[in-house]
CSV table of C-alpha atoms and ligand atoms in Angstrom, one decimal:
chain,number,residue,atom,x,y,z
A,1,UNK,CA,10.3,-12.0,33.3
A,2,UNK,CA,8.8,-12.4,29.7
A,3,UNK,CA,10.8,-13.8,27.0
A,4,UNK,CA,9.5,-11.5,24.5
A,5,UNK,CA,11.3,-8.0,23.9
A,6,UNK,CA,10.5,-4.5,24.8
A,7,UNK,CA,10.8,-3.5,21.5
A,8,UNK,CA,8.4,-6.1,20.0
A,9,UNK,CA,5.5,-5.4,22.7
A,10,UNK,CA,5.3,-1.5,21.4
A,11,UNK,CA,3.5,-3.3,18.2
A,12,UNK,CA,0.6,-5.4,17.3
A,13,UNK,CA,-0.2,-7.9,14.6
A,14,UNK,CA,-1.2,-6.7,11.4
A,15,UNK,CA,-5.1,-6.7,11.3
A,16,UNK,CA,-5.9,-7.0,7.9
A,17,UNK,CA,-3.7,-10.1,8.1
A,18,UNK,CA,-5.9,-10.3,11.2
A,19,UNK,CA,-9.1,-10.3,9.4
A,20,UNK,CA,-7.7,-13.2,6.2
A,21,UNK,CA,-7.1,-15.4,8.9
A,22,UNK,CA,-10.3,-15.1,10.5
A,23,UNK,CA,-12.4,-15.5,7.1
A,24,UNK,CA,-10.7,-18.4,6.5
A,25,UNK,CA,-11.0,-20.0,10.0
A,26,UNK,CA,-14.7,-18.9,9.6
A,27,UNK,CA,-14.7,-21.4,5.2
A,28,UNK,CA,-13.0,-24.1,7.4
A,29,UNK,CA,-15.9,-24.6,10.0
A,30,UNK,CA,-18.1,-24.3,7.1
A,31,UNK,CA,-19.5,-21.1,6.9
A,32,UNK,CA,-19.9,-19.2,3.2
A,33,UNK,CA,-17.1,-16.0,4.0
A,34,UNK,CA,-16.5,-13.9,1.0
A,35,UNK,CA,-13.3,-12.4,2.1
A,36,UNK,CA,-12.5,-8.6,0.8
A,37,UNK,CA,-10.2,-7.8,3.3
A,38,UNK,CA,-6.8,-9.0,1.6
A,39,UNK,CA,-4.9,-6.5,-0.6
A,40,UNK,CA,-3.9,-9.0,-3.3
A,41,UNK,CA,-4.8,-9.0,-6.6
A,42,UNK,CA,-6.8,-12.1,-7.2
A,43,UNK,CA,-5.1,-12.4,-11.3
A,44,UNK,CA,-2.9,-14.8,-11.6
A,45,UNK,CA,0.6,-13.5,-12.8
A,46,UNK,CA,1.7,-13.3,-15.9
A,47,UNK,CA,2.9,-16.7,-18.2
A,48,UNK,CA,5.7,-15.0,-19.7
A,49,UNK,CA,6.9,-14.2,-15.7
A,50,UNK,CA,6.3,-17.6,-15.1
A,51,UNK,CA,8.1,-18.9,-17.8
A,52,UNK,CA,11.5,-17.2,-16.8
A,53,UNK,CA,11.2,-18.3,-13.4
A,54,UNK,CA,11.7,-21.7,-14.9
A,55,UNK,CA,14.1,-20.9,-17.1
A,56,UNK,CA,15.8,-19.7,-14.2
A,57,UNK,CA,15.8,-22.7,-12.0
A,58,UNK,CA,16.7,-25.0,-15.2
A,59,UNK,CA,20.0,-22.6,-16.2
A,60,UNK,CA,21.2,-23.2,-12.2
A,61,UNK,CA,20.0,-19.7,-11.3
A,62,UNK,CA,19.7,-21.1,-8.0
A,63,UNK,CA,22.4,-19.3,-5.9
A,64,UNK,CA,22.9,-16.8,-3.6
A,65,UNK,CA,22.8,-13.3,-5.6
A,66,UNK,CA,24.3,-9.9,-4.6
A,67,UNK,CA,23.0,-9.0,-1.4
A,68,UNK,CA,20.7,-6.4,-2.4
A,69,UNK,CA,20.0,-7.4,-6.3
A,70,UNK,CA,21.3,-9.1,-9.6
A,71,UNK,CA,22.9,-6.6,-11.8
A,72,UNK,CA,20.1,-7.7,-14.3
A,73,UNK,CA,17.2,-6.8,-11.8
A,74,UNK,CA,18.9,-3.4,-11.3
A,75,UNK,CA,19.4,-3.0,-15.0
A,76,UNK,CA,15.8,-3.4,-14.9
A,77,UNK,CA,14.3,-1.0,-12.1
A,78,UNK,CA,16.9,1.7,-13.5
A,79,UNK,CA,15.3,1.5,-17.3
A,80,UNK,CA,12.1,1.2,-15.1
A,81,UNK,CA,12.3,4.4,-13.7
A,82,UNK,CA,13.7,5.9,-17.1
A,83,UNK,CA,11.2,4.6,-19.1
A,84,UNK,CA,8.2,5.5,-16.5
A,85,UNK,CA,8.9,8.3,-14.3
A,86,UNK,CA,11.3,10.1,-16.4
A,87,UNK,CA,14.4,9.8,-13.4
A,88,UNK,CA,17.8,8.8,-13.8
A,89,UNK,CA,19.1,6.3,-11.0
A,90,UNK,CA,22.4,4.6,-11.5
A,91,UNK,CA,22.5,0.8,-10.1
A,92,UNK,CA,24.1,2.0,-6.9
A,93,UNK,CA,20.8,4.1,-6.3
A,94,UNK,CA,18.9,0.8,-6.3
A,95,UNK,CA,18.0,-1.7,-3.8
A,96,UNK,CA,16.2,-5.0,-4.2
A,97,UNK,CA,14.5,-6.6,-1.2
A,98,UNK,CA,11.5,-9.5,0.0
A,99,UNK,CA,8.5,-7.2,-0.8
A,100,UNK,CA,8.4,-3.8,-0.8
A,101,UNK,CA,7.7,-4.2,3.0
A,102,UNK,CA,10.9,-5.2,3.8
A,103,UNK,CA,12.9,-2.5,1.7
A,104,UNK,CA,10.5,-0.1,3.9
A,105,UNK,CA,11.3,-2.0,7.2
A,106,UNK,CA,15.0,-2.4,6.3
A,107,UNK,CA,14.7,2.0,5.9
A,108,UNK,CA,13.3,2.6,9.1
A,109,UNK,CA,16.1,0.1,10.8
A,110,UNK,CA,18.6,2.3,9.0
A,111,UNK,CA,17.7,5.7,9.5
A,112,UNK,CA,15.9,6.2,12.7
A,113,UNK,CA,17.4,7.2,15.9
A,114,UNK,CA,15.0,7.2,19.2
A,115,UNK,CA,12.7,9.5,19.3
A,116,UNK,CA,12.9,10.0,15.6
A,117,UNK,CA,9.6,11.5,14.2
A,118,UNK,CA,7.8,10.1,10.7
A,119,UNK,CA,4.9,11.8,9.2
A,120,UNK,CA,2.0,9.2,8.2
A,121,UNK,CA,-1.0,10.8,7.0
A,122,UNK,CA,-4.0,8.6,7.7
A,123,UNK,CA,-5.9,6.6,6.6
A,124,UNK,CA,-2.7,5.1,6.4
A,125,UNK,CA,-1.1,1.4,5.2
A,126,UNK,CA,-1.4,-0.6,8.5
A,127,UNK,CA,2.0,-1.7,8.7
A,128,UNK,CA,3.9,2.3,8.7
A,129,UNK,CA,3.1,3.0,12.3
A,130,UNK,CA,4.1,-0.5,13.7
A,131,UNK,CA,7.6,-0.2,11.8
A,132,UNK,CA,8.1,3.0,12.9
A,133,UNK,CA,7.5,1.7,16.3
A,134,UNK,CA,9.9,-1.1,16.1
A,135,UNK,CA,12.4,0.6,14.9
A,136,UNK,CA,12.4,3.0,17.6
A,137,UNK,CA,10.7,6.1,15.8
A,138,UNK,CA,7.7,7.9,16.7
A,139,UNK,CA,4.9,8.0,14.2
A,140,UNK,CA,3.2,11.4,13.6
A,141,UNK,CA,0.0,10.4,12.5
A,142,UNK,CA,-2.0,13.7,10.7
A,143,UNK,CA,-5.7,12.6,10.1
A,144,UNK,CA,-6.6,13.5,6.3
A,145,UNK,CA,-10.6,13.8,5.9
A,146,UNK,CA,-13.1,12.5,3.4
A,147,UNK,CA,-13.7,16.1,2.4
A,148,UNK,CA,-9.9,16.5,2.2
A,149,UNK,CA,-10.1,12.9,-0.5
A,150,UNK,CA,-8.5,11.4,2.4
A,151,UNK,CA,-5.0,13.5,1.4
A,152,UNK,CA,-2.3,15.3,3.1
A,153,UNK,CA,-2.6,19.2,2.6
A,154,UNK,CA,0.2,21.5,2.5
A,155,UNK,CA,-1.6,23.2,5.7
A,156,UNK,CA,-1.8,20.2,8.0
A,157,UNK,CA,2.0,19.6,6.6
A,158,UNK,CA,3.3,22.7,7.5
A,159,UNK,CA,2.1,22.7,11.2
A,160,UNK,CA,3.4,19.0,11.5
A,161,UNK,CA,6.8,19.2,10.6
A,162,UNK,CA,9.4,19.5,13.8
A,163,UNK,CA,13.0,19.6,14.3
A,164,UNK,CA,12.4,15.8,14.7
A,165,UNK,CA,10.9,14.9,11.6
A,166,UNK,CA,12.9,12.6,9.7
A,167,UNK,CA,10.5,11.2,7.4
A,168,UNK,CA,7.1,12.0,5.6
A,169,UNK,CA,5.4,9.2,3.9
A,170,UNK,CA,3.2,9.6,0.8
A,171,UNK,CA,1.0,6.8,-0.2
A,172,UNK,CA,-0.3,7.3,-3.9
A,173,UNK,CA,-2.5,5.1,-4.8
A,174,UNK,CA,-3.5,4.8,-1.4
A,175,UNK,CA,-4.1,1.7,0.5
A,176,UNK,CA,-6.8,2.1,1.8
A,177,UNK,CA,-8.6,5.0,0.1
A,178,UNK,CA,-7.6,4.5,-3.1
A,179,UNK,CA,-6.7,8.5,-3.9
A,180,UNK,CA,-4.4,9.0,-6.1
A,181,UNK,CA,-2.1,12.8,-5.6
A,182,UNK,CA,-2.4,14.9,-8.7
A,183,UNK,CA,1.0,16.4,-10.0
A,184,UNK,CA,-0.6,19.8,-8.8
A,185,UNK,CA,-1.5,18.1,-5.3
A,186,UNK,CA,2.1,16.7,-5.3
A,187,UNK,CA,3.9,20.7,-6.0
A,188,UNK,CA,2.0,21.8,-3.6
A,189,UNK,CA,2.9,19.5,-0.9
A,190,UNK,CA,7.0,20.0,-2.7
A,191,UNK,CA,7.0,24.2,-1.7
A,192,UNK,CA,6.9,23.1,2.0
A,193,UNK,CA,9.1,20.2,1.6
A,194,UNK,CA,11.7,22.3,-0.6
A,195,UNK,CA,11.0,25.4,2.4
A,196,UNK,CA,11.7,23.4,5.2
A,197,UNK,CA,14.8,21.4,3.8
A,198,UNK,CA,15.0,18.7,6.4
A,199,UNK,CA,13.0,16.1,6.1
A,200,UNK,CA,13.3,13.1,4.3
A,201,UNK,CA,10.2,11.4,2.0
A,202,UNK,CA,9.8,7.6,1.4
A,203,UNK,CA,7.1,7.6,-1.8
A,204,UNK,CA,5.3,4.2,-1.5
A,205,UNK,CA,4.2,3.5,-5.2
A,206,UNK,CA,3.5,0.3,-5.1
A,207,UNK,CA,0.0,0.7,-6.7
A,208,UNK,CA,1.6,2.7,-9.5
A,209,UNK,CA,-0.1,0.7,-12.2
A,210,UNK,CA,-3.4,0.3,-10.9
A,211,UNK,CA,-5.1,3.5,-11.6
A,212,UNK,CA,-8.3,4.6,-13.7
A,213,UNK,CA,-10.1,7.5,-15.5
A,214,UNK,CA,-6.8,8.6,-17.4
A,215,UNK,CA,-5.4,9.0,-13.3
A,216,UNK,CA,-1.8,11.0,-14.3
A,217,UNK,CA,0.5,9.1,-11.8
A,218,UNK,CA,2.9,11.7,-10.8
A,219,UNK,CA,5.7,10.5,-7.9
A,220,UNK,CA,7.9,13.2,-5.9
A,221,UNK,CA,11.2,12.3,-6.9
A,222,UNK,CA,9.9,14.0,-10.0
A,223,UNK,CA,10.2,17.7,-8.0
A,224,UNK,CA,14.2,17.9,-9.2
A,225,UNK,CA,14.8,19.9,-5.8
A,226,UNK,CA,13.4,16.9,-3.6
A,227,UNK,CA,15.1,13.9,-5.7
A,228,UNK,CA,17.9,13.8,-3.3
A,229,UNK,CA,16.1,13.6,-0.5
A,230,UNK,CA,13.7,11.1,-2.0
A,231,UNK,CA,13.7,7.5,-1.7
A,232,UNK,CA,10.9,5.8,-4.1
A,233,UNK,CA,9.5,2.8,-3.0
A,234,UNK,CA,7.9,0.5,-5.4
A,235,UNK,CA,7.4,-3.6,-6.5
A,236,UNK,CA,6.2,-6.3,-8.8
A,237,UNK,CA,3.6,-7.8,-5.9
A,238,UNK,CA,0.4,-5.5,-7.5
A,239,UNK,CA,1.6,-4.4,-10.5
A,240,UNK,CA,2.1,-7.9,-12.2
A,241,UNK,CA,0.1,-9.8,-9.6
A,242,UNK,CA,3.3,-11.3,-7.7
A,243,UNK,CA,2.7,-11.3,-4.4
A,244,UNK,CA,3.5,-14.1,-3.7
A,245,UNK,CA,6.9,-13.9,-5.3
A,246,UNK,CA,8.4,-11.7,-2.8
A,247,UNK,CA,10.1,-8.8,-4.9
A,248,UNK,CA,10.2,-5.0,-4.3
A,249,UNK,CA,12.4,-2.2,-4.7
A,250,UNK,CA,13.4,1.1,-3.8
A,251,UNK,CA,15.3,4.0,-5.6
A,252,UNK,CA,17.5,6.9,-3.4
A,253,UNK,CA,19.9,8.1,-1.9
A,254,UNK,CA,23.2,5.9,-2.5
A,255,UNK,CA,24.0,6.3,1.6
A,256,UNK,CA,20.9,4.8,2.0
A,257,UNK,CA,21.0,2.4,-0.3
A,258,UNK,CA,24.0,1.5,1.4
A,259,UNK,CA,22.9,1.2,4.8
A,260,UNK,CA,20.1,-1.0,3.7
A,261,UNK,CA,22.1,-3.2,2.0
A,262,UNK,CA,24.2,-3.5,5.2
A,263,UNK,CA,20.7,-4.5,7.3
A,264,UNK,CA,20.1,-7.2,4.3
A,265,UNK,CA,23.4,-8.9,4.2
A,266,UNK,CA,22.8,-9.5,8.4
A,267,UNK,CA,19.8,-10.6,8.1
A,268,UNK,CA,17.9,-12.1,5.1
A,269,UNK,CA,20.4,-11.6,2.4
A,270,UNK,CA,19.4,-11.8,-1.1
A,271,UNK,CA,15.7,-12.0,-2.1
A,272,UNK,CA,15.2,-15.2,-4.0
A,273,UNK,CA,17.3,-15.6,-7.2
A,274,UNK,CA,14.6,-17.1,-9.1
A,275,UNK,CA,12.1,-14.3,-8.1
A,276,UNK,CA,14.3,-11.8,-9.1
A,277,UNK,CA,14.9,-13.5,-12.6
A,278,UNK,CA,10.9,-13.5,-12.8
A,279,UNK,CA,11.1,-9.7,-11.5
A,280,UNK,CA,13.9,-8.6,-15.0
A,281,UNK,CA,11.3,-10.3,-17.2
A,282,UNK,CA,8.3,-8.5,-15.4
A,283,UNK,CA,10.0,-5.5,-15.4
A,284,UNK,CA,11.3,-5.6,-19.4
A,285,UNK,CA,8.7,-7.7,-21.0
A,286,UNK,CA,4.9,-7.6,-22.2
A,287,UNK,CA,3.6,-5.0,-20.6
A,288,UNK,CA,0.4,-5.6,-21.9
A,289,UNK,CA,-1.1,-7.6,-18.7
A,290,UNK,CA,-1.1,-4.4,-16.7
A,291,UNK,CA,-3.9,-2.6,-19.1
A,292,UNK,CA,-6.3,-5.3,-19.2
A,293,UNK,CA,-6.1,-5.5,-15.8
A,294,UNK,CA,-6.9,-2.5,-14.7
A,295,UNK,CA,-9.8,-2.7,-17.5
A,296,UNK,CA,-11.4,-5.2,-15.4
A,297,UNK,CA,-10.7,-3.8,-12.0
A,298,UNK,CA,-12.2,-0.5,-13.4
A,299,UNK,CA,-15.7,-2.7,-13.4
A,300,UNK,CA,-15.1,-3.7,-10.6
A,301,UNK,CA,-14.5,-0.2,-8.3
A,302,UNK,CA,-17.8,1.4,-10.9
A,303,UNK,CA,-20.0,-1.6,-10.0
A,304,UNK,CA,-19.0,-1.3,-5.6
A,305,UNK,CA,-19.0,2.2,-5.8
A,306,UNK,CA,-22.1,2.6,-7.0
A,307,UNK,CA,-23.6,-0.5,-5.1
A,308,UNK,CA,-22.8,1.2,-1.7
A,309,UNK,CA,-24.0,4.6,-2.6
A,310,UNK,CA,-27.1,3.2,-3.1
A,311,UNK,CA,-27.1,1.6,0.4
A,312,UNK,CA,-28.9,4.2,3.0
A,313,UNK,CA,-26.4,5.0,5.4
A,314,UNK,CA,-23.4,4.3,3.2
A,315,UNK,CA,-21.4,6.9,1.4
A,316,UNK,CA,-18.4,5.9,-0.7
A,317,UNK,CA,-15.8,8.5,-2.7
A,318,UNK,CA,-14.7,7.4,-5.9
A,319,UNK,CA,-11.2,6.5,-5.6
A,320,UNK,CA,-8.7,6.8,-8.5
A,321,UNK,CA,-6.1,4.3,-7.9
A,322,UNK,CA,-5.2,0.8,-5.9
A,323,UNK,CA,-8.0,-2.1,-5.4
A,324,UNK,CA,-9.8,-0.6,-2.7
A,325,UNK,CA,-12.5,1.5,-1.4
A,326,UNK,CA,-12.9,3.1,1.7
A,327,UNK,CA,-17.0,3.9,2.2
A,328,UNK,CA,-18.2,5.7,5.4
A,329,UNK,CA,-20.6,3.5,7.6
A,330,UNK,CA,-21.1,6.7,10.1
A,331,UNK,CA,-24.7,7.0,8.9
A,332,UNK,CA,-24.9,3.7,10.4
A,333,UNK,CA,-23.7,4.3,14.3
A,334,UNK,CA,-26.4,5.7,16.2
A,335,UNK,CA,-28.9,4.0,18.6
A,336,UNK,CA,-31.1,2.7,16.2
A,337,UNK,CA,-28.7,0.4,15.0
A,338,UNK,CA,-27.2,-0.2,18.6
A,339,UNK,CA,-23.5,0.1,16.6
A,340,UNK,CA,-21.2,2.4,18.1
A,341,UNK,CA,-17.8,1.9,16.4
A,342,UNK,CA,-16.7,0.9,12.8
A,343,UNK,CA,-15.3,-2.3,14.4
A,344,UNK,CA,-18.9,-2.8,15.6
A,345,UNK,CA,-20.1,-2.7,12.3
A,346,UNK,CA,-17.7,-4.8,10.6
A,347,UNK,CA,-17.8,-7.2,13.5
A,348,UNK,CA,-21.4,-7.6,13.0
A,349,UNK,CA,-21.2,-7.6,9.3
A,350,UNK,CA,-19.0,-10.9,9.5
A,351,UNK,CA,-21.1,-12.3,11.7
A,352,UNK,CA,-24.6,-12.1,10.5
A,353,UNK,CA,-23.8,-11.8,7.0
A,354,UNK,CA,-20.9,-13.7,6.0
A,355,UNK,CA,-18.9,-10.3,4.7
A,356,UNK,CA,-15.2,-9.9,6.0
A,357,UNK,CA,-13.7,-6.6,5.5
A,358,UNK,CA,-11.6,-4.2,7.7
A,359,UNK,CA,-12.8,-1.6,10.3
A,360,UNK,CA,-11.4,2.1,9.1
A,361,UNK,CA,-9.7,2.5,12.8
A,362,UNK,CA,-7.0,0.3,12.0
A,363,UNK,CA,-5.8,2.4,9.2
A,364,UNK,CA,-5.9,5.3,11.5
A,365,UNK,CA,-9.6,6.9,10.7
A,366,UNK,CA,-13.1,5.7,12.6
A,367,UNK,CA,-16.3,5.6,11.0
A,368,UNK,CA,-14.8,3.5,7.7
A,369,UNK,CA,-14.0,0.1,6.2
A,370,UNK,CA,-12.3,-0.7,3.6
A,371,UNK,CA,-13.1,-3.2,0.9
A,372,UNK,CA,-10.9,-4.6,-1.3
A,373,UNK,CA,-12.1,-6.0,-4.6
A,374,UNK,CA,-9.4,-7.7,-6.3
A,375,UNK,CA,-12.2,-10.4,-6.2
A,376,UNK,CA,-14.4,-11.6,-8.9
A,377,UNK,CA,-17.2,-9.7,-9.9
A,378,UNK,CA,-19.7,-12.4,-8.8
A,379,UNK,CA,-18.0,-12.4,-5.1
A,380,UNK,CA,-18.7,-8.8,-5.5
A,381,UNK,CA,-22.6,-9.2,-6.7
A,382,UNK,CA,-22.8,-11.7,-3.6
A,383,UNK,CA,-21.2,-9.7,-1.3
A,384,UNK,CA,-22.7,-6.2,-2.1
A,385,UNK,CA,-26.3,-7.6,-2.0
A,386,UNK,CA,-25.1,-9.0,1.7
A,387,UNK,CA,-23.9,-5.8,3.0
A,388,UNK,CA,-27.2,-4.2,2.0
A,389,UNK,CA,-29.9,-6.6,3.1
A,390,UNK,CA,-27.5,-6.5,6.4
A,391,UNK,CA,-27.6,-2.6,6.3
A,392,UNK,CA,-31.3,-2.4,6.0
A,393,UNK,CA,-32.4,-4.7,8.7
A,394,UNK,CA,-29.9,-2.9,11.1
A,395,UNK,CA,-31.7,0.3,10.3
B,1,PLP,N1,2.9,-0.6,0.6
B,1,PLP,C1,1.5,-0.7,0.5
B,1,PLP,C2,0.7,0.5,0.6
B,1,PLP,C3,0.9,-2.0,0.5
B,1,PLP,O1,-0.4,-2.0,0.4
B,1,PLP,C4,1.7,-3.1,0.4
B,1,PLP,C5,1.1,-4.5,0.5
B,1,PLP,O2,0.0,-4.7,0.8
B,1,PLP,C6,3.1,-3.0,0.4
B,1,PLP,C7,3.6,-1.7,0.5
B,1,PLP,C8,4.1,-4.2,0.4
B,1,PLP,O3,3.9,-5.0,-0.7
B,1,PLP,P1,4.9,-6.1,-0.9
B,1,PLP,O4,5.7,-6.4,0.3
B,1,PLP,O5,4.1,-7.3,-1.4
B,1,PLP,O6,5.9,-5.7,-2.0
């Protein structure tokens, strides 16, 4: 009988951890990879985060913390939320965990039963559906089209929702599309939440601050009528370039809150104490880092947007938000090219040309990739004029 649980075997690894590892397996035996497929920002973070890390570990702020957050850190994500959503939380409404991904894990442990449906419009972040799984809930995944902007409709919303549904998750900025819900987008979707008066929604905003063309970030907690069935995700990893700190957050429900803590303190317990000293100063300080940024990522999308279009075959939306796109290689799968799927394509593309990035069917829609270009702009010059001298001698 295997070792392994039943539990783990109904999920897979992530595979846009998946395709990391492989570029960089790929640089060690020597080849030239230009990786897009990570969803990190490539910016270093902040010095003035950096310098209260270490003021941190020379005070002795180097112990275990509250479970679930230092009363600082909460002080923080509460004047946070004030300051850029407009929503009152009180510190008991706040939870503090390792990444964003874990507050979301830690949600799913605490609030599904078996059976348990969760609404995940796709293309969707890889890791909802295998969470969902693991924690015994069913994902109901609702396929949003390109001619949709790859977002949820109040239609498909409607006919989804059953007695079962405990959860709909909304993902804006979207990994992987990059659309960004408008505030009328966002009301729209509210009338049949606030109709139906069930189901639960977990609002990932964890790209919150990377967003172009005067983008109006709107979240649902906003909706007054839905804030108390809302918990807001969100984290320093993309917004201050941190990923590799390990801090995230989520604002709700206190029973919630409560039962997440109570997954936390039998587990992992506190996230790092000197992270969560770097997160207050992230949080309170300079925000200046996070318009500069985006400044340079807005090159970035205009320059690979524009670079795919121009590829026969290719057609790529411009996306609002996040540091992703998520172009259509469809034009490409035919017999001419002998390609049949997306992961054809992207397999081939790393192969021949050096290119990793990350077939659209593991975010839930076929016929896509996704790029990610948090990279530099001349990994981007390299890798664009790859993917197009690859494109033409396929077709
Ligand atoms: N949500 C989305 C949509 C993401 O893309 C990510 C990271 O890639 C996360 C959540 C989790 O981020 P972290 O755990 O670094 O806070």
């Amino acid at each position: 009988m295997s070792i392994i649980s039943n539990s783990l075997k109904r999920i897979k690894p992530s595979p846009t951890i998946a395709v990391t590892q492989k570029a960089r397996e790929l640089r060690a035996a020597g080849n030239d990879v230009i990786g897009l497929g990570a969803g990190e920002p490539d910016f270093d973070t902040p010095n003035n985060i950096k310098e209260a890390a270490i003021k941190a570990i020379k005070d002795g702020d180097t112990k275990y913390t509250a479970v679930d957050g230092t009363p600082a850190l909460k002080k923080a994500i509460v004047g946070k939320f004030k300051r850029e959503n407009k929503l009152n939380y009180s510190t008991d409404q706040i939870t503090v965990g390792t990444g964003g991904k874990q507050v979301l894990y830690n949600t799913f442990m605490a609030t599904l039963n078996k059976g348990d449906e969760v609404i995940i419009p796709a293309p969707f972040w890889v890791s909802y559906p295998d969470m969902v799984l693991l924690a015994g809930g069913k994902p109901k995944i609702v396929k949003c089209t390109e001619q949709e902007g790859f977002k949820l409709t109040p239609k498909k919303l409607k006919k989804v929702i059953s007695k079962k549904t405990k959860w709909l998750i909304l993902n804006s900025p979207s990994n992987p599309t990059g659309a960004g819900y408008s505030k009328k987008e966002i009301q729209n979707l509210s009338k049949v939440l606030i109709k139906n008066k069930k189901v639960n929604i977990l609002s990932d905003d964890i790209y919150e601050h990377v967003k172009y063309d005067n983008f109006n970030f709107f979240t649902i907690a906003q909706i007054p009528k839905l804030k108390n069935r809302t918990l807001t995700m969100n984290g320093v990893s993309k917004s201050y370039a941190m990923t590799g700190w390990r801090i995230g957050y989520a604002a709700g429900p206190k029973d919630i809150i409560k039962a997440i803590r109570k997954i936390q303190s039998q587990s992992t317990s506190n996230p790092s104490s000197i992270s969560q000293a770097a997160a207050v100063e992230a949080l309170n300080g300079n925000q200046g880092f996070i318009k500069k940024r985006a400044k340079a990522f807005k090159e970035r999308r205009d320059f690979v947007v524009k670079s795919l279009n121009d590829i026969k075959g290719i057609n790529c939306l411009i996306p609002n938000g996040a540091f992703y796109v998520f172009p259509s290689c469809k034009g490409l799968l035919n017999k001419k090219t002998k390609l049949k799927t997306d992961t054809e394509f992207v397999q081939k593309l790393l192969v021949k040309s050096n290119v990793a990035v990350v077939q659209g069917s593991a975010f839930g829609l076929d016929g896509y990739f996704r790029i990610s270009y948090a990279t530099s702009m001349e990994n981007l010059k390299k890798a664009m004029n790859r993917i197009k001298s690859f494109c033409e001698s396929i077709n």
